[in-house]
């Protein structure tokens, strides 16, 4: 059942989320909502110079949106901001690729399990929810630092 | 299983009227369509009426002297007659065509807000109150929020009780002499609750407030008679009652429609136009600017004929039987919680529920893989979800073609969902 959508990796992240919960200190946060289904997520970014020291999050939503936030935490924490934005861009490209994009495991790690989600247009938004919130929060954290 | 009442409908025969119900989905699975509150399926007579109109009679209405124009106009106005009879309207002129229920509701909100009515009872301003309920579809919330913002009127609402009923304890305080209009749903599209319209109408009468009923989920499923309901205005939408998309209805008492100023301006809604100003056609045409959805209105007329041929009482009884069966089966599924009234008393065939530990999105996806089409999310009624502290629900909704076997398929599907996420 749902072989291509509900990969084991996704279910694992859903049942045992990594890094869930909002943590202090943080430099910026962003709250995103999926208006069609009501899923919500808050993402906080904590920077240490050019490095992403922590990405923390909390929210409610389906297995896809929650697992995706867990993968995001795992991938981006500890990366440089440039790397984090590159990873974000790769994940977004995979999700918007309608199933035609071949994911790079070196860049996306467990994120490659979401390749099948790209074939379900109604679920792409779920997968991208936390990533869009991260992008927002990181941009805010950066502009805050430049002040 | 509880004793099961028999349906008065020959559902197998009914289903043959709906070609789409024979559809096979990916993997050759049969279709179990439990999403009729979202939109209903269309019977053959409606599909044929659309085709016949375009193949034989197509022309614009009310502005052609040729034969096709006359045929088209007669069919369009004939649909108005059918709909008037279907809802017990004392006059055909009380039936206004709109593009859907949302537009019909917006028509009322916007004309009241325009300030153009001569009679002050039909003008909203600071100090006036608009009353809605927490169980409205967004289509009966957002227009009033916008209108309140624009006019300075105050928006107030009835709450919902723990068992999913309208909380009427504050009725006399909420509907008071400052109230200009009460706009409420007849049947909730999320909870299935059927509201006591008459009780609200009585209080509104006492204080001189108008009552607008959103009957989008009522007219398709039960006999509705506006001549005894007591409401001033009533909105519904064609696509949920076996009709095409793109056609809705606003019914209004003659004097109310006459007192409301025009909504959209354009062709067909005028009496005479000069550069300095215009005068307007009498109702209903005053509210039908531009070329109307002609084929869609004719299609809705065919839908009304179809429903009348079966009988709205019979359809209602069938849905009560299916709803009782579904409530009973769902009640016995561990981890399933029904959101809304737990019996068929004053409730229709729309059942929302949650499954412990599984998000509705995932429930819907896995049911779809088994050919069971339900709706998931907040169903354009987010305040209800907020009221019950849940992000979303899974919703199964029934119609005249729904069978107990389909309910069984859904319940089997839910068991599979639980195993998958267990
Ligand atoms: C109770 C209720 N009101 C209004 C509407 C709006 O109908 P439509 O989208 O056809 O305008 C719906 C359905 O979506 C509904 O269920």
Coordinates of C-alpha atoms in Angstrom, one line a residue, chain B residues 73-403:
Chain B
X73 CA -35.0 31.7 -23.2
X74 CA -38.0 29.4 -22.7
X75 CA -35.7 26.6 -21.3
X76 CA -33.8 29.0 -19.1
X77 CA -37.0 30.5 -17.7
X78 CA -38.6 27.1 -17.5
X79 CA -35.7 26.0 -15.2
X80 CA -36.7 29.0 -12.9
X81 CA -40.2 27.6 -12.8
X82 CA -39.0 24.2 -11.8
X83 CA -36.8 25.5 -9.1
X84 CA -39.5 27.7 -7.7
X85 CA -41.8 24.7 -7.5
X86 CA -39.1 22.6 -6.0
X87 CA -38.5 24.9 -3.0
X88 CA -42.2 25.9 -2.6
X89 CA -41.6 29.5 -3.7
X90 CA -44.8 31.4 -3.9
X91 CA -43.5 33.2 -7.1
X92 CA -41.1 32.3 -9.9
X93 CA -39.8 35.9 -9.6
X94 CA -38.4 35.1 -6.2
X95 CA -35.8 32.8 -7.7
X96 CA -32.5 34.5 -8.7
X97 CA -29.8 32.6 -10.6
X98 CA -26.2 33.1 -9.4
X99 CA -23.1 31.2 -10.1
X100 CA -23.0 29.3 -6.8
X101 CA -24.1 29.6 -3.2
X102 CA -21.0 31.7 -2.4
X103 CA -22.1 34.3 -5.0
X104 CA -25.7 34.2 -3.7
X105 CA -24.5 34.9 -0.1
X106 CA -22.1 37.6 -1.3
X107 CA -25.0 39.2 -3.2
X108 CA -27.0 39.7 0.0
X109 CA -24.0 40.9 2.1
X110 CA -22.8 43.3 -0.6
X111 CA -26.2 44.8 -1.4
X112 CA -26.9 45.4 2.3
X113 CA -23.5 47.0 2.6
X114 CA -23.8 49.2 -0.4
X115 CA -25.9 51.7 1.4
X116 CA -28.0 52.2 -1.8
X117 CA -31.3 50.8 -0.5
X118 CA -34.0 53.4 0.1
X119 CA -35.4 51.6 3.2
X120 CA -32.9 51.9 6.1
X121 CA -33.7 48.3 7.1
X122 CA -31.6 47.2 4.1
X123 CA -28.6 49.4 4.9
X124 CA -25.8 48.3 7.2
X125 CA -23.8 50.9 9.2
X126 CA -22.1 51.5 12.5
X127 CA -24.2 50.3 15.4
X128 CA -25.9 47.6 13.4
X129 CA -25.2 43.9 14.1
X130 CA -24.8 40.9 11.8
X131 CA -25.2 37.5 13.4
X132 CA -23.7 34.3 12.0
X133 CA -22.6 31.0 13.7
X134 CA -19.4 29.3 14.5
X135 CA -20.5 26.4 12.2
X136 CA -20.7 28.4 9.0
X137 CA -18.9 27.5 5.7
X138 CA -16.2 30.2 5.0
X139 CA -18.6 31.4 2.3
X140 CA -21.0 32.6 5.0
X141 CA -18.3 34.0 7.2
X142 CA -15.8 35.9 5.0
X143 CA -18.4 38.0 3.1
X144 CA -19.8 39.3 6.5
X145 CA -16.3 40.0 7.8
X146 CA -15.6 42.1 4.7
X147 CA -18.9 43.8 4.9
X148 CA -18.6 44.6 8.7
X149 CA -15.2 46.1 8.0
X150 CA -16.6 48.2 5.2
X151 CA -19.7 49.5 7.0
X152 CA -18.6 49.6 10.6
X153 CA -21.3 47.1 11.5
X154 CA -20.5 44.5 14.2
X155 CA -20.2 40.8 13.5
X156 CA -21.4 38.4 16.2
X157 CA -22.0 34.7 16.2
X158 CA -23.6 31.7 17.9
X159 CA -21.2 29.1 19.4
X160 CA -21.4 25.3 19.1
X161 CA -22.2 22.9 22.0
X162 CA -20.0 20.0 22.9
X163 CA -22.2 17.6 21.0
X164 CA -22.1 19.7 17.8
X165 CA -25.3 21.6 18.1
X166 CA -26.0 25.3 17.7
X167 CA -25.7 26.9 21.2
X168 CA -28.9 28.9 21.4
X169 CA -28.6 29.9 25.1
X170 CA -27.8 33.5 24.2
X171 CA -30.4 33.7 21.4
X172 CA -32.3 36.7 22.8
X173 CA -29.1 38.6 23.6
X174 CA -27.5 37.8 20.3
X175 CA -30.5 38.5 18.1
X176 CA -31.6 41.9 19.5
X177 CA -33.0 45.2 18.2
X178 CA -29.6 46.2 16.8
X179 CA -29.5 43.0 14.7
X180 CA -30.1 43.7 11.0
X181 CA -29.5 40.2 9.6
X182 CA -29.0 36.7 10.9
X183 CA -27.3 34.4 8.4
X184 CA -27.0 30.8 9.3
X185 CA -26.5 27.4 7.8
X186 CA -29.4 24.9 7.6
X187 CA -27.1 21.9 7.7
X188 CA -23.5 22.1 8.7
X189 CA -21.1 20.8 5.9
X190 CA -18.7 19.5 8.5
X191 CA -20.8 18.3 11.5
X192 CA -23.9 17.3 9.6
X193 CA -26.0 19.1 12.2
X194 CA -29.4 20.4 11.0
X195 CA -30.2 23.7 12.7
X196 CA -33.6 24.8 14.2
X197 CA -34.2 27.5 11.6
X198 CA -37.7 28.2 12.9
X199 CA -36.5 29.0 16.4
X200 CA -34.0 31.6 15.1
X201 CA -36.6 33.0 12.7
X202 CA -39.1 33.6 15.6
X203 CA -36.6 35.6 17.5
X204 CA -35.5 37.5 14.4
X205 CA -39.2 38.4 13.7
X206 CA -39.5 39.8 17.2
X207 CA -36.6 42.2 16.6
X208 CA -37.2 42.9 12.9
X209 CA -34.1 41.3 11.6
X210 CA -33.8 39.6 8.3
X211 CA -32.9 35.9 8.1
X212 CA -30.7 34.4 5.4
X213 CA -30.4 30.7 5.3
X214 CA -27.4 29.0 3.7
X215 CA -29.1 25.9 2.4
X216 CA -26.3 24.5 0.3
X217 CA -26.3 21.3 2.3
X218 CA -30.0 21.2 2.9
X219 CA -31.8 21.6 -0.4
X220 CA -30.0 18.6 -2.0
X221 CA -30.9 16.3 0.8
X222 CA -34.4 17.0 2.3
X223 CA -37.7 18.6 1.4
X224 CA -37.3 22.4 1.8
X225 CA -40.3 24.6 1.6
X226 CA -39.6 28.4 1.8
X227 CA -43.3 29.2 2.1
X228 CA -43.3 27.7 5.6
X229 CA -39.7 28.0 6.7
X230 CA -40.1 31.7 7.6
X231 CA -36.7 32.8 6.3
X232 CA -36.4 35.9 4.1
X233 CA -33.6 34.7 1.9
X234 CA -32.2 31.3 1.1
X235 CA -29.0 30.3 -0.9
X236 CA -28.0 27.0 -2.4
X237 CA -25.8 25.7 -5.1
X238 CA -26.6 23.4 -8.1
X239 CA -23.6 21.2 -8.2
X240 CA -24.3 19.6 -4.8
X241 CA -27.8 18.5 -5.9
X242 CA -27.0 16.6 -9.1
X243 CA -26.8 19.8 -11.2
X244 CA -23.8 21.2 -13.1
X245 CA -21.2 23.5 -11.6
X246 CA -21.5 27.2 -12.3
X247 CA -25.1 27.6 -11.2
X248 CA -26.6 28.6 -7.8
X249 CA -29.7 30.1 -6.5
X250 CA -30.8 32.9 -4.3
X251 CA -34.4 32.8 -3.2
X252 CA -35.8 35.8 -1.5
X253 CA -39.3 37.1 -0.5
X254 CA -40.5 39.5 -3.2
X255 CA -40.5 42.6 -1.0
X256 CA -37.0 41.8 0.3
X257 CA -35.6 41.3 -3.2
X258 CA -37.4 44.4 -4.4
X259 CA -35.9 46.5 -1.5
X260 CA -32.3 45.4 -2.1
X261 CA -30.3 47.5 -4.5
X262 CA -28.7 45.8 -7.6
X263 CA -25.5 43.8 -7.0
X264 CA -23.6 43.6 -10.3
X265 CA -24.3 46.0 -13.1
X266 CA -24.5 45.0 -16.8
X267 CA -26.7 43.9 -19.6
X268 CA -30.1 42.4 -18.8
X269 CA -30.4 43.9 -15.3
X270 CA -31.5 47.3 -16.6
X271 CA -34.7 48.9 -17.6
X272 CA -33.2 51.9 -19.3
X273 CA -29.7 53.3 -19.4
X274 CA -28.7 57.0 -20.0
X275 CA -25.2 58.4 -19.5
X276 CA -26.6 60.3 -16.5
X277 CA -28.0 57.2 -14.8
X278 CA -30.0 54.0 -15.2
X279 CA -33.1 52.4 -13.9
X280 CA -33.3 48.7 -13.2
X281 CA -35.3 45.7 -14.3
X282 CA -37.7 44.2 -11.8
X283 CA -36.6 41.1 -9.8
X284 CA -35.2 38.6 -10.5
X285 CA -33.5 40.1 -13.6
X286 CA -32.3 43.1 -11.5
X287 CA -29.8 40.6 -10.0
X288 CA -28.8 38.8 -13.2
X289 CA -26.3 41.0 -15.0
X290 CA -24.7 39.8 -18.2
X291 CA -25.2 36.5 -20.0
X292 CA -26.3 34.0 -17.3
X293 CA -25.1 30.4 -17.0
X294 CA -27.8 29.3 -19.4
X295 CA -27.0 25.6 -20.0
X296 CA -26.2 25.3 -16.3
X297 CA -29.6 26.6 -15.2
X298 CA -31.3 24.3 -17.7
X299 CA -29.1 21.4 -16.3
X300 CA -30.2 22.3 -12.8
X301 CA -33.8 22.3 -14.0
X302 CA -33.2 18.7 -15.2
X303 CA -31.6 17.8 -11.8
X304 CA -34.7 19.1 -10.0
X305 CA -37.0 17.0 -12.2
X306 CA -34.8 14.0 -11.5
X307 CA -34.9 14.6 -7.7
X308 CA -38.6 15.3 -7.8
X309 CA -39.2 12.1 -9.7
X310 CA -37.7 10.1 -6.9
X311 CA -39.1 12.3 -4.2
X312 CA -37.1 14.3 -1.7
X313 CA -38.8 12.5 1.2
X314 CA -37.6 9.2 -0.1
X315 CA -34.1 10.5 -0.7
X316 CA -34.1 11.9 2.9
X317 CA -35.2 8.6 4.3
X318 CA -32.6 6.7 2.4
X319 CA -29.9 9.0 3.7
X320 CA -31.2 8.6 7.2
X321 CA -30.8 4.8 6.9
X322 CA -27.3 5.1 5.5
X323 CA -26.3 7.6 8.1
X324 CA -27.6 5.4 10.9
X325 CA -25.7 2.5 9.5
X326 CA -22.5 4.5 9.1
X327 CA -22.7 6.0 12.6
X328 CA -23.2 2.6 14.0
X329 CA -20.3 1.1 12.1
X330 CA -17.9 4.0 12.9
X331 CA -18.8 3.9 16.6
X332 CA -17.5 0.4 16.8
X333 CA -14.1 1.2 15.2
X334 CA -11.6 1.6 18.0
X335 CA -9.8 5.0 17.8
X336 CA -12.4 6.6 15.7
X337 CA -14.1 9.7 17.2
X338 CA -17.2 11.2 15.5
X339 CA -17.1 15.0 15.4
X340 CA -20.7 16.1 15.5
X341 CA -24.1 14.7 16.6
X342 CA -23.9 11.0 17.4
X343 CA -27.4 10.1 16.2
X344 CA -29.6 10.8 13.2
X345 CA -31.8 13.2 15.1
X346 CA -31.6 16.6 13.4
X347 CA -28.5 15.5 11.4
X348 CA -27.8 14.8 7.8
X349 CA -25.6 12.3 5.9
X350 CA -22.3 14.0 6.4
X351 CA -20.0 12.5 9.1
X352 CA -16.7 13.9 10.2
X353 CA -14.4 11.9 12.3
X354 CA -10.8 11.6 13.5
X355 CA -8.7 8.5 13.7
X356 CA -6.4 8.4 16.8
X357 CA -2.8 8.9 15.9
X358 CA -3.3 9.3 12.2
X359 CA -3.6 12.7 10.5
X360 CA -6.7 13.1 8.2
X361 CA -4.5 13.8 5.3
X362 CA -2.9 10.3 5.7
X363 CA -6.3 8.7 6.3
X364 CA -7.6 10.3 3.0
X365 CA -4.6 9.3 1.0
X366 CA -4.7 5.7 2.1
X367 CA -8.5 5.4 1.6
X368 CA -8.0 6.8 -1.9
X369 CA -5.5 4.0 -2.6
X370 CA -8.4 1.7 -1.9
X371 CA -10.8 3.6 -4.1
X372 CA -12.6 5.3 -1.3
X373 CA -13.0 9.0 -2.0
X374 CA -13.5 11.1 1.1
X375 CA -12.6 14.7 1.9
X376 CA -10.0 15.7 4.5
X377 CA -9.0 19.0 6.0
X378 CA -11.1 21.7 7.6
X379 CA -13.8 21.6 4.9
X380 CA -13.9 25.4 4.6
X381 CA -15.2 25.6 8.1
X382 CA -12.0 26.1 10.1
X383 CA -13.7 27.7 13.1
X384 CA -15.4 24.4 13.9
X385 CA -12.0 22.7 14.0
X386 CA -10.7 25.4 16.3
X387 CA -13.8 25.0 18.5
X388 CA -13.1 21.3 18.9
X389 CA -9.3 21.7 19.2
X390 CA -8.5 19.5 16.1
X391 CA -6.5 20.5 13.1
X392 CA -8.8 18.7 10.6
X393 CA -11.2 15.9 10.1
X394 CA -11.9 13.1 7.6
X395 CA -15.4 13.5 6.2
X396 CA -17.6 11.0 4.5
X397 CA -20.8 12.3 2.9
X398 CA -23.6 10.4 1.4
X399 CA -26.4 10.9 -1.2
X400 CA -29.2 9.0 -2.9
X401 CA -26.7 6.6 -4.6
X402 CA -24.7 5.7 -1.5
X403 CA -24.9 2.0 -0.4

